[in-house]
Tab-separated table of C-alpha atoms in Angstrom:
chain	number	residue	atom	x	y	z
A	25	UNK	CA	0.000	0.000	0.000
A	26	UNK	CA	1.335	3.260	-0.952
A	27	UNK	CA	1.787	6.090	1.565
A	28	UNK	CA	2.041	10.107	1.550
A	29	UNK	CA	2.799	11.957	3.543
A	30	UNK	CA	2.976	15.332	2.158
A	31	UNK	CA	0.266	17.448	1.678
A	32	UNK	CA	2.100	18.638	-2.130
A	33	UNK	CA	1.285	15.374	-3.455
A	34	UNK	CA	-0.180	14.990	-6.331
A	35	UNK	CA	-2.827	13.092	-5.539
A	36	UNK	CA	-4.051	14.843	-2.287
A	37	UNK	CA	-3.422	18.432	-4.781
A	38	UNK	CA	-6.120	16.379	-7.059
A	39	UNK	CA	-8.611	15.212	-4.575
A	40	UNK	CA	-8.001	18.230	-2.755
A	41	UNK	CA	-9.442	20.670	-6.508
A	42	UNK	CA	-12.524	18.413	-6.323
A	43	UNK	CA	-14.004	20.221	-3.859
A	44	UNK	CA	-14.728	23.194	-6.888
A	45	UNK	CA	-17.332	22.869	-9.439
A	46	UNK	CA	-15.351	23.421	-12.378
A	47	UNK	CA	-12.907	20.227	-11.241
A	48	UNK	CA	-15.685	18.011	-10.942
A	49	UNK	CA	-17.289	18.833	-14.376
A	50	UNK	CA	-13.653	18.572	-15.879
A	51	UNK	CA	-12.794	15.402	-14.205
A	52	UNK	CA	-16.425	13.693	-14.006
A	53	UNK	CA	-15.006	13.028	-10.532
A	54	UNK	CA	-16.255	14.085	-7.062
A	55	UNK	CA	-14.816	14.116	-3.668
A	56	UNK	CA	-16.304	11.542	-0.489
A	57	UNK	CA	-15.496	12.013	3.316
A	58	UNK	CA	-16.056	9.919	5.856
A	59	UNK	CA	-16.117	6.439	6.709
A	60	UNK	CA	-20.033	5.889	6.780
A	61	UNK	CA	-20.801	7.681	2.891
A	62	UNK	CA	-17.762	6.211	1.742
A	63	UNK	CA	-18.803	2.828	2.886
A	64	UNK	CA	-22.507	4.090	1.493
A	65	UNK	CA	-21.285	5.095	-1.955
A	66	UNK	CA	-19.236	1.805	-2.519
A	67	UNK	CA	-22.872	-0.980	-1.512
A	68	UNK	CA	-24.098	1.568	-3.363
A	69	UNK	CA	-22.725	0.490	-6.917
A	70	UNK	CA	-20.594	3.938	-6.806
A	71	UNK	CA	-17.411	3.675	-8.748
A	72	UNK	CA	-14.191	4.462	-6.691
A	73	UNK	CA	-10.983	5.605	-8.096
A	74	UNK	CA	-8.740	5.643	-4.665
A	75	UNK	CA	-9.608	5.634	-0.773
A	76	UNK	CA	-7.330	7.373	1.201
A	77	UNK	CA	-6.746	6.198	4.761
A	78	UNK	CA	-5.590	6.989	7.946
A	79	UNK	CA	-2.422	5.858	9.098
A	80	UNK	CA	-3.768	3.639	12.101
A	81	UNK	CA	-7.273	2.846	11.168
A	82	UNK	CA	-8.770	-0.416	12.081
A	83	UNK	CA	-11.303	-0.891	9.702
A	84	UNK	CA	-11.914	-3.204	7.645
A	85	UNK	CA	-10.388	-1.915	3.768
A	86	UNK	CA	-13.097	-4.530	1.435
A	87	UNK	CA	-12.594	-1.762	-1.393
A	88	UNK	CA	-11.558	-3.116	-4.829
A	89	UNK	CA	-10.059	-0.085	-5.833
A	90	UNK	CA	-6.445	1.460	-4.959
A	91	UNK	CA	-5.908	2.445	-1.573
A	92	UNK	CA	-3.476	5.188	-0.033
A	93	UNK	CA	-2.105	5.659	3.641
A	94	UNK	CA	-2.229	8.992	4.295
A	95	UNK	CA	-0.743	10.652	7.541
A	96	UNK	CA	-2.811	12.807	9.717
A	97	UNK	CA	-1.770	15.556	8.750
A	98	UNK	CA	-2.737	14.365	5.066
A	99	UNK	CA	-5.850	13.416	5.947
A	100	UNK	CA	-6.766	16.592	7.520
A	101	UNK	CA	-5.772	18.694	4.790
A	102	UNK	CA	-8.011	16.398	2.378
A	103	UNK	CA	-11.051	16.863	4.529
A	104	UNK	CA	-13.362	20.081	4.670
A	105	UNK	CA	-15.542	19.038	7.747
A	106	UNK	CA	-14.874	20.235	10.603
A	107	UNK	CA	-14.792	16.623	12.471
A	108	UNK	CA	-11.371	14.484	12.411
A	109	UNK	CA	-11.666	12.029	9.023
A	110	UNK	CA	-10.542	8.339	8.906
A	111	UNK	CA	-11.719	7.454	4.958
A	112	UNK	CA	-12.021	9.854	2.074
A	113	UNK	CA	-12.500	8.650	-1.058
A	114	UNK	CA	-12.177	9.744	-5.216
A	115	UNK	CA	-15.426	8.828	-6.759
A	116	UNK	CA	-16.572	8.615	-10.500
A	117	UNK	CA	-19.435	10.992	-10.901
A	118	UNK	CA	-22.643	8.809	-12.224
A	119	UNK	CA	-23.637	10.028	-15.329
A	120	UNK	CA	-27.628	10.521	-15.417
A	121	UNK	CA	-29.554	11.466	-18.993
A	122	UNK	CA	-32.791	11.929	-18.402
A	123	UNK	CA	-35.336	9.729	-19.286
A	124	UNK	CA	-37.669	9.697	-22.106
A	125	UNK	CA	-40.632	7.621	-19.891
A	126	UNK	CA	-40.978	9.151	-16.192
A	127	UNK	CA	-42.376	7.044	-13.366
A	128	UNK	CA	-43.274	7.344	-9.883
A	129	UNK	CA	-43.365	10.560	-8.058
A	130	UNK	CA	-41.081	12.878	-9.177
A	131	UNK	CA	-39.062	15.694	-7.202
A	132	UNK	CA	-37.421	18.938	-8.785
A	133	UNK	CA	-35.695	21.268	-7.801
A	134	UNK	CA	-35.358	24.950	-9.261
A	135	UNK	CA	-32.302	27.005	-8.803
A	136	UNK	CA	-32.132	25.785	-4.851
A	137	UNK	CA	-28.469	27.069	-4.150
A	138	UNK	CA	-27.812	25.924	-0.577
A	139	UNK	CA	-25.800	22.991	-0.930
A	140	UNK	CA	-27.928	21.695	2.845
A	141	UNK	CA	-31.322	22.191	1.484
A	142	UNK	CA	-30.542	20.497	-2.093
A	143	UNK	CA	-28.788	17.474	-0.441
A	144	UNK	CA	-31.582	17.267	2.648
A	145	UNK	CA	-34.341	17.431	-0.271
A	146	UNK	CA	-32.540	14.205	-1.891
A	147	UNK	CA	-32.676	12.653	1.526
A	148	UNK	CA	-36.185	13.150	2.052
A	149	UNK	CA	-36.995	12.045	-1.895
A	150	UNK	CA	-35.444	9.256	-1.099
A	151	UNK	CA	-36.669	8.425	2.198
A	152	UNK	CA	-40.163	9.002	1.258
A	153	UNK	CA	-39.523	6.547	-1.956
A	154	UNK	CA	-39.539	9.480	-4.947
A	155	UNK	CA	-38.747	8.025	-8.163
A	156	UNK	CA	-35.973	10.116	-9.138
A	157	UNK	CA	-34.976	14.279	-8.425
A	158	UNK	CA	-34.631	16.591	-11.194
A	159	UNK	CA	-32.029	19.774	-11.009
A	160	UNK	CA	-31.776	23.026	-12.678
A	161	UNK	CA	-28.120	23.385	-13.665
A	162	UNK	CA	-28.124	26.881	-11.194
A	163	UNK	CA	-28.952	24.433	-7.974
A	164	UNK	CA	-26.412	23.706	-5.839
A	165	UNK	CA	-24.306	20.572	-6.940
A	166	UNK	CA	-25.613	17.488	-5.857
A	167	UNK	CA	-22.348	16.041	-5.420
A	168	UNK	CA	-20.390	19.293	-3.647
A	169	UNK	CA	-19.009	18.199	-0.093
A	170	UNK	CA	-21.689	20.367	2.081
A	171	UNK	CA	-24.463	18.798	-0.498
A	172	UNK	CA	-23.264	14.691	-0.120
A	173	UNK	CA	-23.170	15.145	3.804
A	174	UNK	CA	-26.722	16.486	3.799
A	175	UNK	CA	-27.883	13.716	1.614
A	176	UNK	CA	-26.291	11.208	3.792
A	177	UNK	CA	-25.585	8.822	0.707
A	178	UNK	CA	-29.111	9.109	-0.496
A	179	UNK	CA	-27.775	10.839	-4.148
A	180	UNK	CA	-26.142	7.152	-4.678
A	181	UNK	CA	-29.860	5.673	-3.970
A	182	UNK	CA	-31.759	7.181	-6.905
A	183	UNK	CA	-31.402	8.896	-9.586
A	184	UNK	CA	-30.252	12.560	-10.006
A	185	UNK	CA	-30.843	14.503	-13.113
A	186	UNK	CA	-28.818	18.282	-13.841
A	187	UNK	CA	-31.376	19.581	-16.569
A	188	UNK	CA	-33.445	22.501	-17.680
A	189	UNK	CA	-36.704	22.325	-15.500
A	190	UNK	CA	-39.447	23.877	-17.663
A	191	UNK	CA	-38.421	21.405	-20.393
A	192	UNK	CA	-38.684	18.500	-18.145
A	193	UNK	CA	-41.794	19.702	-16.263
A	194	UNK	CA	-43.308	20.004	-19.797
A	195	UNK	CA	-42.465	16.703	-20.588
A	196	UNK	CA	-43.761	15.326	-17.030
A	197	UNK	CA	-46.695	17.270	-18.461
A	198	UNK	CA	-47.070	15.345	-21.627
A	199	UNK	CA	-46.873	12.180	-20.048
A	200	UNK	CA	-49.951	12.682	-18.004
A	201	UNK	CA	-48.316	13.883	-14.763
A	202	UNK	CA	-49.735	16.146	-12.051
A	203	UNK	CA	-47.191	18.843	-11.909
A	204	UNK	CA	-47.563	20.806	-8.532
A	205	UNK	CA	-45.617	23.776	-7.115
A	206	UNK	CA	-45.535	25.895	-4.148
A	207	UNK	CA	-46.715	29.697	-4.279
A	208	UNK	CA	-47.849	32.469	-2.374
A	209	UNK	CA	-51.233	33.107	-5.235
A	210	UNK	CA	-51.838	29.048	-5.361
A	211	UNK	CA	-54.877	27.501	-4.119
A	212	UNK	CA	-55.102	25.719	-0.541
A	213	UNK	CA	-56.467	22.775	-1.968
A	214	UNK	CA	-54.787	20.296	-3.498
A	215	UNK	CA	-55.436	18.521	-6.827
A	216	UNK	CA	-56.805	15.012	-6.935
A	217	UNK	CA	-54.021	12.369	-5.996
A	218	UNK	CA	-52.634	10.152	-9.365
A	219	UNK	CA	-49.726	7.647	-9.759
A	220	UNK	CA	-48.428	9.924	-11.540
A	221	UNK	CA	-47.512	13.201	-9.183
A	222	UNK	CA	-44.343	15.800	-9.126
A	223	UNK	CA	-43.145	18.520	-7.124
A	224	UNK	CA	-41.644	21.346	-7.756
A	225	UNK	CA	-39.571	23.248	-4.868
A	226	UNK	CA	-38.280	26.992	-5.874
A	227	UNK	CA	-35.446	29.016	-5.174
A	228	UNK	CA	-34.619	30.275	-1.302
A	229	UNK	CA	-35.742	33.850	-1.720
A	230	UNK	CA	-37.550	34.435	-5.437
A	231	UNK	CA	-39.887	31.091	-5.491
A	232	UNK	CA	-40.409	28.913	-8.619
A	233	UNK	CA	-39.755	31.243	-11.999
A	234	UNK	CA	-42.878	32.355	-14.097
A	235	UNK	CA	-42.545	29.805	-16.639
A	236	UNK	CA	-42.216	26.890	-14.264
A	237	UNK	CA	-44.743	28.004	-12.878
A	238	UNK	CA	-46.857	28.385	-15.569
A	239	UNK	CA	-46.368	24.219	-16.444
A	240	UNK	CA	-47.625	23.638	-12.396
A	241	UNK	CA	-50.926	23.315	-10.510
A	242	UNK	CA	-49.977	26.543	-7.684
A	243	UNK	CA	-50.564	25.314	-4.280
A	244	UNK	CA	-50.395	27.393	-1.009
A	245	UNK	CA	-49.446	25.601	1.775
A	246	UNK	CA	-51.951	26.580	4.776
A	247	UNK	CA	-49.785	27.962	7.635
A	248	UNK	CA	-51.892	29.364	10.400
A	249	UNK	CA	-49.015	30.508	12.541
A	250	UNK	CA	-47.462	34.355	11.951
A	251	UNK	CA	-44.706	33.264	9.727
A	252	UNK	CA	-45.319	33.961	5.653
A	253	UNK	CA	-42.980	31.253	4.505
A	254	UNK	CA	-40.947	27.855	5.152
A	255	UNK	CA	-37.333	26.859	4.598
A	256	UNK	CA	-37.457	25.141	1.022
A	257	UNK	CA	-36.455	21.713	2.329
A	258	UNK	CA	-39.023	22.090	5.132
A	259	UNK	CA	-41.455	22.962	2.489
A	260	UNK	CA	-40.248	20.332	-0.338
A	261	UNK	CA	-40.907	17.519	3.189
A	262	UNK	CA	-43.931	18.083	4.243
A	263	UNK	CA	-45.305	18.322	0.081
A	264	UNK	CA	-43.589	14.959	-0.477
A	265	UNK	CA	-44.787	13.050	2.389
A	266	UNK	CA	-48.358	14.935	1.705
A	267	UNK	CA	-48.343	13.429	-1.769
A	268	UNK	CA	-47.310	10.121	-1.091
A	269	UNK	CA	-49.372	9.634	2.451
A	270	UNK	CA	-52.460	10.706	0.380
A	271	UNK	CA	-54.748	7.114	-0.776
């Protein structure tokens, strides 16, 4: 097993650049920490390029890909939480084209830029058993560091689409689906329950854009309490579990 343990090496300098957007699209790579999502992202049929380890850890290392010793030191400098790392890992970035027959209840996201509401609104897709989430290319990226901790290894459990949302919400459209979005004018009922249901959860501050929703049935969530508004991944929760509690 090779080890480093200089923080110049090559390698950790690599991993290290994959914590920027423009590295991961350039590489098709993204960056794991942590032994639990590492672990997650490998049963999960994730691809790994190298795990770096801890000199000292006791774990079991069942990964058929290369593995590096790193020192502490190494292994602190590779890490961007704030919590002491044994495992990080170099991961192929799944590659995701959307497809051309939807199924299941379907999650999208608009221009959501905080990397803990994107990744916590995977979680709950997942969680609740959504078929699949849908991203405008200006969320935040579903495979940043801040975003894979949120998701807690769900973005390796279904599947993730980067695409342009009023072309896919008009194709959810043309398929028959219910397309629904939050919105301060919407109605405070909701629309009869189908197999065939998606949600649409807007940006922080500005909401879901005109034309998006335009393709969507408007729905205001009834909040009798004194505050106008929800955190989007509060919101996008309570919708999801809505639609799929609903006989």
């Amino acid at each position: 097993m090779e080890r480093i343990t200089s923080r110049t090496n090559p390698r950790v300098q690599r991993a290290r650049s994959l914590r920027e957007s423009k590295y991961r699209k350039e590489t098709g790579c993204h960056f794991i920490e942590g032994d639990k999502l590492v672990r997650e992202a490998l049963t999960s049929g994730a691809a790994l390029e190298t795990v770096f380890v801890r000199a000292g850890y006791a774990g079991a290392l069942d990964f058929p890909c290369e593995i590096v010793e790193v020192s502490g030191s190494v292994m602190d400098a590779l890490a961007t939480a704030g919590t002491p790392q044994s495992l990080c890992a170099v991961a192929k970035t799944p590659a995701a084209s959307l497809p051309e027959a939807f199924q299941g209840t379907m999650l999208l996201l608009e221009d959501v830029q905080d990397p803990g509401n994107v990744g916590t609104l995977i979680r709950t897709a997942d969680a609740l058993g959504a078929s699949a989430v849908i991203l405008s290319p200006q969320c935040a990226d579903p495979f940043s560091p801040k975003t894979l901790r949120a998701s807690m290894g769900s973005v390796y459990h279904l599947p993730v689409y980067v695409t342009d949302v009023p072309a896919a919400l008009r194709a959810l459209n043309d398929q028959g689906y219910t397309c629904l979005c939050g919105h301060l004018r919407g109605s405070e009922a909701l629309p009869p329950k189908t197999d065939r249901m998606a949600l649409l959860v807007g940006n922080e501050g500005n909401g879901v854009t005109d034309e998006a929703a335009a393709l969507c049935y408007p729905y205001r969530l009834p909040m009798p309490g004194r505050a106008e508004s929800l955190n989007a991944a509060v919101f996008g929760a309570i919708m999801l579990y809505e639609l799929m509690r609903r006989g």
